[in-house]
Amino acid sequence: MVSVFSLYNNVNYIDERVMSMSTKGTVSIRKAEVKDYQGVSFLMDELQQMHVEARPDIYRMLQPRMEEKEFGELLNTDKRYLYVAEFSETGVILGYGSAELSIIQDVDLLVNRNMLYIHELVINSQYRGQGTGKQLIHAFIELGRSLQAHSVELSVSTFNAGAQTFYEQMGLAVRSSRMEYML
């Protein structure tokens, strides 16, 4: 089952710096660049591996999970935003996030609104629990505000209980759930 989390702009936001100290040094969040491909690819492979292990009936292993060409295309896609978290001193990539602005307009069943949808948010497993994910989420919340989005949304699989707990701690709430009946 996949849950869809939403964070609406009228929720209070505690402004924190986009740089923090980790046990390994200062972590900063910035827009991704072509040079970041190797670090991002490693993180995407790690994320895919977790999905394959949890649900081999749905996911298959891809090596790499994201080709360099695809990464380059995403960097140049309008309304697509890619961020990395890196150790400022070394440039080592320890987190990655990707989001897209969706403009929902003139759909009979829906209210017109703008939504920033987070496609991926992944932190190197060795560096989780040190505040980097919070920094990335806060960067996307601020991006959503600057783009005048009504909400920031994402999906998370139920097997990823740690991520669900994290998102709830960050103020996101379950908006809907996707269920399945195995045949």
PDB file of N, CA and C in Angstrom, residues 46-110:
ATOM      1  N   GLU A  46      20.487   2.716  -4.183  1.00  0.00           N
ATOM      2  CA  GLU A  46      20.194   2.294  -2.811  1.00  0.00           C
ATOM      3  C   GLU A  46      18.678   2.295  -2.575  1.00  0.00           C
ATOM      4  N   LEU A  47      17.999   3.322  -3.064  1.00  0.00           N
ATOM      5  CA  LEU A  47      16.547   3.411  -2.919  1.00  0.00           C
ATOM      6  C   LEU A  47      15.853   2.275  -3.671  1.00  0.00           C
ATOM      7  N   GLN A  48      16.311   2.009  -4.878  1.00  0.00           N
ATOM      8  CA  GLN A  48      15.711   0.934  -5.679  1.00  0.00           C
ATOM      9  C   GLN A  48      15.925  -0.427  -5.009  1.00  0.00           C
ATOM     10  N   GLN A  49      17.108  -0.650  -4.456  1.00  0.00           N
ATOM     11  CA  GLN A  49      17.413  -1.901  -3.764  1.00  0.00           C
ATOM     12  C   GLN A  49      16.444  -2.126  -2.602  1.00  0.00           C
ATOM     13  N   MET A  50      16.165  -1.062  -1.853  1.00  0.00           N
ATOM     14  CA  MET A  50      15.220  -1.178  -0.741  1.00  0.00           C
ATOM     15  C   MET A  50      13.838  -1.593  -1.255  1.00  0.00           C
ATOM     16  N   HIS A  51      13.404  -1.014  -2.362  1.00  0.00           N
ATOM     17  CA  HIS A  51      12.099  -1.353  -2.934  1.00  0.00           C
ATOM     18  C   HIS A  51      12.079  -2.800  -3.441  1.00  0.00           C
ATOM     19  N   VAL A  52      13.152  -3.211  -4.086  1.00  0.00           N
ATOM     20  CA  VAL A  52      13.231  -4.589  -4.601  1.00  0.00           C
ATOM     21  C   VAL A  52      13.179  -5.595  -3.454  1.00  0.00           C
ATOM     22  N   GLU A  53      13.915  -5.333  -2.397  1.00  0.00           N
ATOM     23  CA  GLU A  53      13.928  -6.251  -1.255  1.00  0.00           C
ATOM     24  C   GLU A  53      12.562  -6.337  -0.582  1.00  0.00           C
ATOM     25  N   ALA A  54      11.863  -5.218  -0.500  1.00  0.00           N
ATOM     26  CA  ALA A  54      10.560  -5.204   0.174  1.00  0.00           C
ATOM     27  C   ALA A  54       9.443  -5.766  -0.702  1.00  0.00           C
ATOM     28  N   ARG A  55       9.501  -5.511  -2.009  1.00  0.00           N
ATOM     29  CA  ARG A  55       8.420  -5.928  -2.904  1.00  0.00           C
ATOM     30  C   ARG A  55       8.982  -6.451  -4.230  1.00  0.00           C
ATOM     31  N   PRO A  56       9.616  -7.627  -4.207  1.00  0.00           N
ATOM     32  CA  PRO A  56      10.151  -8.181  -5.463  1.00  0.00           C
ATOM     33  C   PRO A  56       9.053  -8.560  -6.457  1.00  0.00           C
ATOM     34  N   ASP A  57       7.816  -8.611  -5.994  1.00  0.00           N
ATOM     35  CA  ASP A  57       6.692  -8.879  -6.890  1.00  0.00           C
ATOM     36  C   ASP A  57       6.330  -7.657  -7.738  1.00  0.00           C
ATOM     37  N   ILE A  58       6.843  -6.493  -7.378  1.00  0.00           N
ATOM     38  CA  ILE A  58       6.541  -5.262  -8.107  1.00  0.00           C
ATOM     39  C   ILE A  58       7.795  -4.654  -8.729  1.00  0.00           C
ATOM     40  N   TYR A  59       8.870  -4.578  -7.953  1.00  0.00           N
ATOM     41  CA  TYR A  59      10.076  -3.873  -8.393  1.00  0.00           C
ATOM     42  C   TYR A  59      11.149  -4.852  -8.849  1.00  0.00           C
ATOM     43  N   ARG A  60      11.934  -4.427  -9.831  1.00  0.00           N
ATOM     44  CA  ARG A  60      13.080  -5.223 -10.262  1.00  0.00           C
ATOM     45  C   ARG A  60      14.325  -4.365 -10.172  1.00  0.00           C
ATOM     46  N   MET A  61      15.446  -5.039 -10.036  1.00  0.00           N
ATOM     47  CA  MET A  61      16.716  -4.331  -9.869  1.00  0.00           C
ATOM     48  C   MET A  61      17.155  -3.749 -11.200  1.00  0.00           C
ATOM     49  N   LEU A  62      17.519  -2.514 -11.164  1.00  0.00           N
ATOM     50  CA  LEU A  62      18.089  -1.824 -12.318  1.00  0.00           C
ATOM     51  C   LEU A  62      19.447  -1.286 -11.902  1.00  0.00           C
ATOM     52  N   GLN A  63      20.427  -1.496 -12.713  1.00  0.00           N
ATOM     53  CA  GLN A  63      21.759  -0.949 -12.431  1.00  0.00           C
ATOM     54  C   GLN A  63      22.261  -0.222 -13.666  1.00  0.00           C
ATOM     55  N   PRO A  64      22.350   1.059 -13.651  1.00  0.00           N
ATOM     56  CA  PRO A  64      21.931   1.936 -12.571  1.00  0.00           C
ATOM     57  C   PRO A  64      20.423   2.192 -12.616  1.00  0.00           C
ATOM     58  N   ARG A  65      19.892   2.662 -11.510  1.00  0.00           N
ATOM     59  CA  ARG A  65      18.466   3.001 -11.428  1.00  0.00           C
ATOM     60  C   ARG A  65      18.153   4.199 -12.317  1.00  0.00           C
ATOM     61  N   MET A  66      19.097   5.139 -12.389  1.00  0.00           N
ATOM     62  CA  MET A  66      18.922   6.324 -13.222  1.00  0.00           C
ATOM     63  C   MET A  66      20.142   6.485 -14.128  1.00  0.00           C
ATOM     64  N   GLU A  67      19.907   6.474 -15.424  1.00  0.00           N
ATOM     65  CA  GLU A  67      20.991   6.673 -16.387  1.00  0.00           C
ATOM     66  C   GLU A  67      21.452   8.137 -16.363  1.00  0.00           C
ATOM     67  N   GLU A  68      22.686   8.363 -16.733  1.00  0.00           N
ATOM     68  CA  GLU A  68      23.228   9.715 -16.741  1.00  0.00           C
ATOM     69  C   GLU A  68      22.448  10.623 -17.694  1.00  0.00           C
ATOM     70  N   LYS A  69      22.024  10.082 -18.819  1.00  0.00           N
ATOM     71  CA  LYS A  69      21.239  10.863 -19.784  1.00  0.00           C
ATOM     72  C   LYS A  69      19.921  11.315 -19.162  1.00  0.00           C
ATOM     73  N   GLU A  70      19.244  10.407 -18.443  1.00  0.00           N
ATOM     74  CA  GLU A  70      17.983  10.748 -17.783  1.00  0.00           C
ATOM     75  C   GLU A  70      18.195  11.848 -16.746  1.00  0.00           C
ATOM     76  N   PHE A  71      19.266  11.744 -15.987  1.00  0.00           N
ATOM     77  CA  PHE A  71      19.577  12.760 -14.980  1.00  0.00           C
ATOM     78  C   PHE A  71      19.772  14.118 -15.642  1.00  0.00           C
ATOM     79  N   GLY A  72      20.526  14.148 -16.721  1.00  0.00           N
ATOM     80  CA  GLY A  72      20.751  15.396 -17.452  1.00  0.00           C
ATOM     81  C   GLY A  72      19.450  15.984 -17.983  1.00  0.00           C
ATOM     82  N   GLU A  73      18.577  15.125 -18.473  1.00  0.00           N
ATOM     83  CA  GLU A  73      17.284  15.596 -18.979  1.00  0.00           C
ATOM     84  C   GLU A  73      16.425  16.162 -17.852  1.00  0.00           C
ATOM     85  N   LEU A  74      16.439  15.509 -16.694  1.00  0.00           N
ATOM     86  CA  LEU A  74      15.662  16.010 -15.557  1.00  0.00           C
ATOM     87  C   LEU A  74      16.160  17.385 -15.112  1.00  0.00           C
ATOM     88  N   LEU A  75      17.476  17.575 -15.150  1.00  0.00           N
ATOM     89  CA  LEU A  75      18.043  18.862 -14.761  1.00  0.00           C
ATOM     90  C   LEU A  75      17.531  19.992 -15.647  1.00  0.00           C
ATOM     91  N   ASN A  76      17.206  19.673 -16.884  1.00  0.00           N
ATOM     92  CA  ASN A  76      16.774  20.684 -17.851  1.00  0.00           C
ATOM     93  C   ASN A  76      15.274  20.691 -18.088  1.00  0.00           C
ATOM     94  N   THR A  77      14.519  19.963 -17.279  1.00  0.00           N
ATOM     95  CA  THR A  77      13.067  19.901 -17.444  1.00  0.00           C
ATOM     96  C   THR A  77      12.413  21.072 -16.725  1.00  0.00           C
ATOM     97  N   ASP A  78      11.537  21.764 -17.445  1.00  0.00           N
ATOM     98  CA  ASP A  78      10.803  22.879 -16.867  1.00  0.00           C
ATOM     99  C   ASP A  78       9.909  22.381 -15.736  1.00  0.00           C
ATOM    100  N   LYS A  79       9.835  23.123 -14.674  1.00  0.00           N
ATOM    101  CA  LYS A  79       9.013  22.822 -13.495  1.00  0.00           C
ATOM    102  C   LYS A  79       9.479  21.585 -12.725  1.00  0.00           C
ATOM    103  N   ARG A  80      10.717  21.139 -12.965  1.00  0.00           N
ATOM    104  CA  ARG A  80      11.306  20.020 -12.230  1.00  0.00           C
ATOM    105  C   ARG A  80      12.477  20.569 -11.434  1.00  0.00           C
ATOM    106  N   TYR A  81      12.575  20.185 -10.168  1.00  0.00           N
ATOM    107  CA  TYR A  81      13.558  20.752  -9.259  1.00  0.00           C
ATOM    108  C   TYR A  81      14.323  19.628  -8.576  1.00  0.00           C
ATOM    109  N   LEU A  82      15.649  19.612  -8.766  1.00  0.00           N
ATOM    110  CA  LEU A  82      16.499  18.582  -8.199  1.00  0.00           C
ATOM    111  C   LEU A  82      17.472  19.232  -7.227  1.00  0.00           C
ATOM    112  N   TYR A  83      17.509  18.712  -6.005  1.00  0.00           N
ATOM    113  CA  TYR A  83      18.406  19.227  -4.972  1.00  0.00           C
ATOM    114  C   TYR A  83      19.299  18.099  -4.470  1.00  0.00           C
ATOM    115  N   VAL A  84      20.486  18.473  -4.030  1.00  0.00           N
ATOM    116  CA  VAL A  84      21.374  17.531  -3.352  1.00  0.00           C
ATOM    117  C   VAL A  84      21.761  18.095  -1.996  1.00  0.00           C
ATOM    118  N   ALA A  85      22.039  17.186  -1.083  1.00  0.00           N
ATOM    119  CA  ALA A  85      22.630  17.533   0.213  1.00  0.00           C
ATOM    120  C   ALA A  85      24.064  17.048   0.142  1.00  0.00           C
ATOM    121  N   GLU A  86      24.990  17.915   0.478  1.00  0.00           N
ATOM    122  CA  GLU A  86      26.401  17.531   0.391  1.00  0.00           C
ATOM    123  C   GLU A  86      27.175  18.036   1.592  1.00  0.00           C
ATOM    124  N   PHE A  87      28.265  17.333   1.865  1.00  0.00           N
ATOM    125  CA  PHE A  87      29.218  17.850   2.839  1.00  0.00           C
ATOM    126  C   PHE A  87      29.934  19.012   2.164  1.00  0.00           C
ATOM    127  N   SER A  88      29.819  20.185   2.746  1.00  0.00           N
ATOM    128  CA  SER A  88      30.392  21.386   2.136  1.00  0.00           C
ATOM    129  C   SER A  88      31.896  21.280   1.952  1.00  0.00           C
ATOM    130  N   GLU A  89      32.569  20.647   2.904  1.00  0.00           N
ATOM    131  CA  GLU A  89      34.029  20.576   2.859  1.00  0.00           C
ATOM    132  C   GLU A  89      34.536  19.620   1.785  1.00  0.00           C
ATOM    133  N   THR A  90      33.795  18.550   1.518  1.00  0.00           N
ATOM    134  CA  THR A  90      34.294  17.518   0.604  1.00  0.00           C
ATOM    135  C   THR A  90      33.497  17.392  -0.689  1.00  0.00           C
ATOM    136  N   GLY A  91      32.273  17.909  -0.701  1.00  0.00           N
ATOM    137  CA  GLY A  91      31.422  17.761  -1.880  1.00  0.00           C
ATOM    138  C   GLY A  91      30.762  16.395  -1.991  1.00  0.00           C
ATOM    139  N   VAL A  92      30.921  15.551  -0.974  1.00  0.00           N
ATOM    140  CA  VAL A  92      30.308  14.222  -0.994  1.00  0.00           C
ATOM    141  C   VAL A  92      28.792  14.370  -0.901  1.00  0.00           C
ATOM    142  N   ILE A  93      28.079  13.732  -1.842  1.00  0.00           N
ATOM    143  CA  ILE A  93      26.619  13.787  -1.881  1.00  0.00           C
ATOM    144  C   ILE A  93      26.067  12.757  -0.895  1.00  0.00           C
ATOM    145  N   LEU A  94      25.260  13.213   0.069  1.00  0.00           N
ATOM    146  CA  LEU A  94      24.666  12.282   1.019  1.00  0.00           C
ATOM    147  C   LEU A  94      23.152  12.282   0.969  1.00  0.00           C
ATOM    148  N   GLY A  95      22.557  13.134   0.139  1.00  0.00           N
ATOM    149  CA  GLY A  95      21.111  13.147  -0.017  1.00  0.00           C
ATOM    150  C   GLY A  95      20.705  13.722  -1.355  1.00  0.00           C
ATOM    151  N   TYR A  96      19.521  13.333  -1.791  1.00  0.00           N
ATOM    152  CA  TYR A  96      18.998  13.784  -3.087  1.00  0.00           C
ATOM    153  C   TYR A  96      17.485  13.877  -3.011  1.00  0.00           C
ATOM    154  N   GLY A  97      16.943  14.897  -3.648  1.00  0.00           N
ATOM    155  CA  GLY A  97      15.502  15.032  -3.750  1.00  0.00           C
ATOM    156  C   GLY A  97      15.125  15.615  -5.089  1.00  0.00           C
ATOM    157  N   SER A  98      13.978  15.192  -5.574  1.00  0.00           N
ATOM    158  CA  SER A  98      13.475  15.651  -6.865  1.00  0.00           C
ATOM    159  C   SER A  98      11.995  15.969  -6.704  1.00  0.00           C
ATOM    160  N   ALA A  99      11.582  17.127  -7.218  1.00  0.00           N
ATOM    161  CA  ALA A  99      10.176  17.529  -7.122  1.00  0.00           C
ATOM    162  C   ALA A  99       9.744  18.180  -8.432  1.00  0.00           C
ATOM    163  N   GLU A 100       8.437  18.230  -8.617  1.00  0.00           N
ATOM    164  CA  GLU A 100       7.870  18.800  -9.838  1.00  0.00           C
ATOM    165  C   GLU A 100       6.640  19.636  -9.489  1.00  0.00           C
ATOM    166  N   LEU A 101       6.540  20.808 -10.090  1.00  0.00           N
ATOM    167  CA  LEU A 101       5.372  21.645  -9.901  1.00  0.00           C
ATOM    168  C   LEU A 101       4.269  21.163 -10.834  1.00  0.00           C
ATOM    169  N   SER A 102       3.143  20.790 -10.248  1.00  0.00           N
ATOM    170  CA  SER A 102       1.969  20.377 -11.023  1.00  0.00           C
ATOM    171  C   SER A 102       0.912  21.462 -10.902  1.00  0.00           C
ATOM    172  N   ILE A 103       0.455  21.930 -12.046  1.00  0.00           N
ATOM    173  CA  ILE A 103      -0.590  22.941 -12.077  1.00  0.00           C
ATOM    174  C   ILE A 103      -1.883  22.243 -12.462  1.00  0.00           C
ATOM    175  N   ILE A 104      -2.796  22.184 -11.511  1.00  0.00           N
ATOM    176  CA  ILE A 104      -4.078  21.518 -11.736  1.00  0.00           C
ATOM    177  C   ILE A 104      -5.083  22.613 -12.058  1.00  0.00           C
ATOM    178  N   GLN A 105      -5.526  22.614 -13.302  1.00  0.00           N
ATOM    179  CA  GLN A 105      -6.376  23.702 -13.761  1.00  0.00           C
ATOM    180  C   GLN A 105      -7.410  23.184 -14.741  1.00  0.00           C
ATOM    181  N   ASP A 106      -8.622  23.687 -14.625  1.00  0.00           N
ATOM    182  CA  ASP A 106      -9.715  23.364 -15.540  1.00  0.00           C
ATOM    183  C   ASP A 106     -10.022  21.871 -15.605  1.00  0.00           C
ATOM    184  N   VAL A 107      -9.925  21.193 -14.463  1.00  0.00           N
ATOM    185  CA  VAL A 107     -10.346  19.801 -14.346  1.00  0.00           C
ATOM    186  C   VAL A 107     -11.702  19.828 -13.643  1.00  0.00           C
ATOM    187  N   ASP A 108     -12.730  19.339 -14.307  1.00  0.00           N
ATOM    188  CA  ASP A 108     -14.093  19.463 -13.791  1.00  0.00           C
ATOM    189  C   ASP A 108     -14.246  18.999 -12.350  1.00  0.00           C
ATOM    190  N   LEU A 109     -13.607  17.921 -11.973  1.00  0.00           N
ATOM    191  CA  LEU A 109     -13.785  17.355 -10.636  1.00  0.00           C
ATOM    192  C   LEU A 109     -12.915  17.999  -9.562  1.00  0.00           C
ATOM    193  N   LEU A 110     -11.934  18.793  -9.967  1.00  0.00           N
ATOM    194  CA  LEU A 110     -10.943  19.302  -9.017  1.00  0.00           C
ATOM    195  C   LEU A 110     -10.920  20.824  -8.956  1.00  0.00           C
TER     196      LEU A 110
END
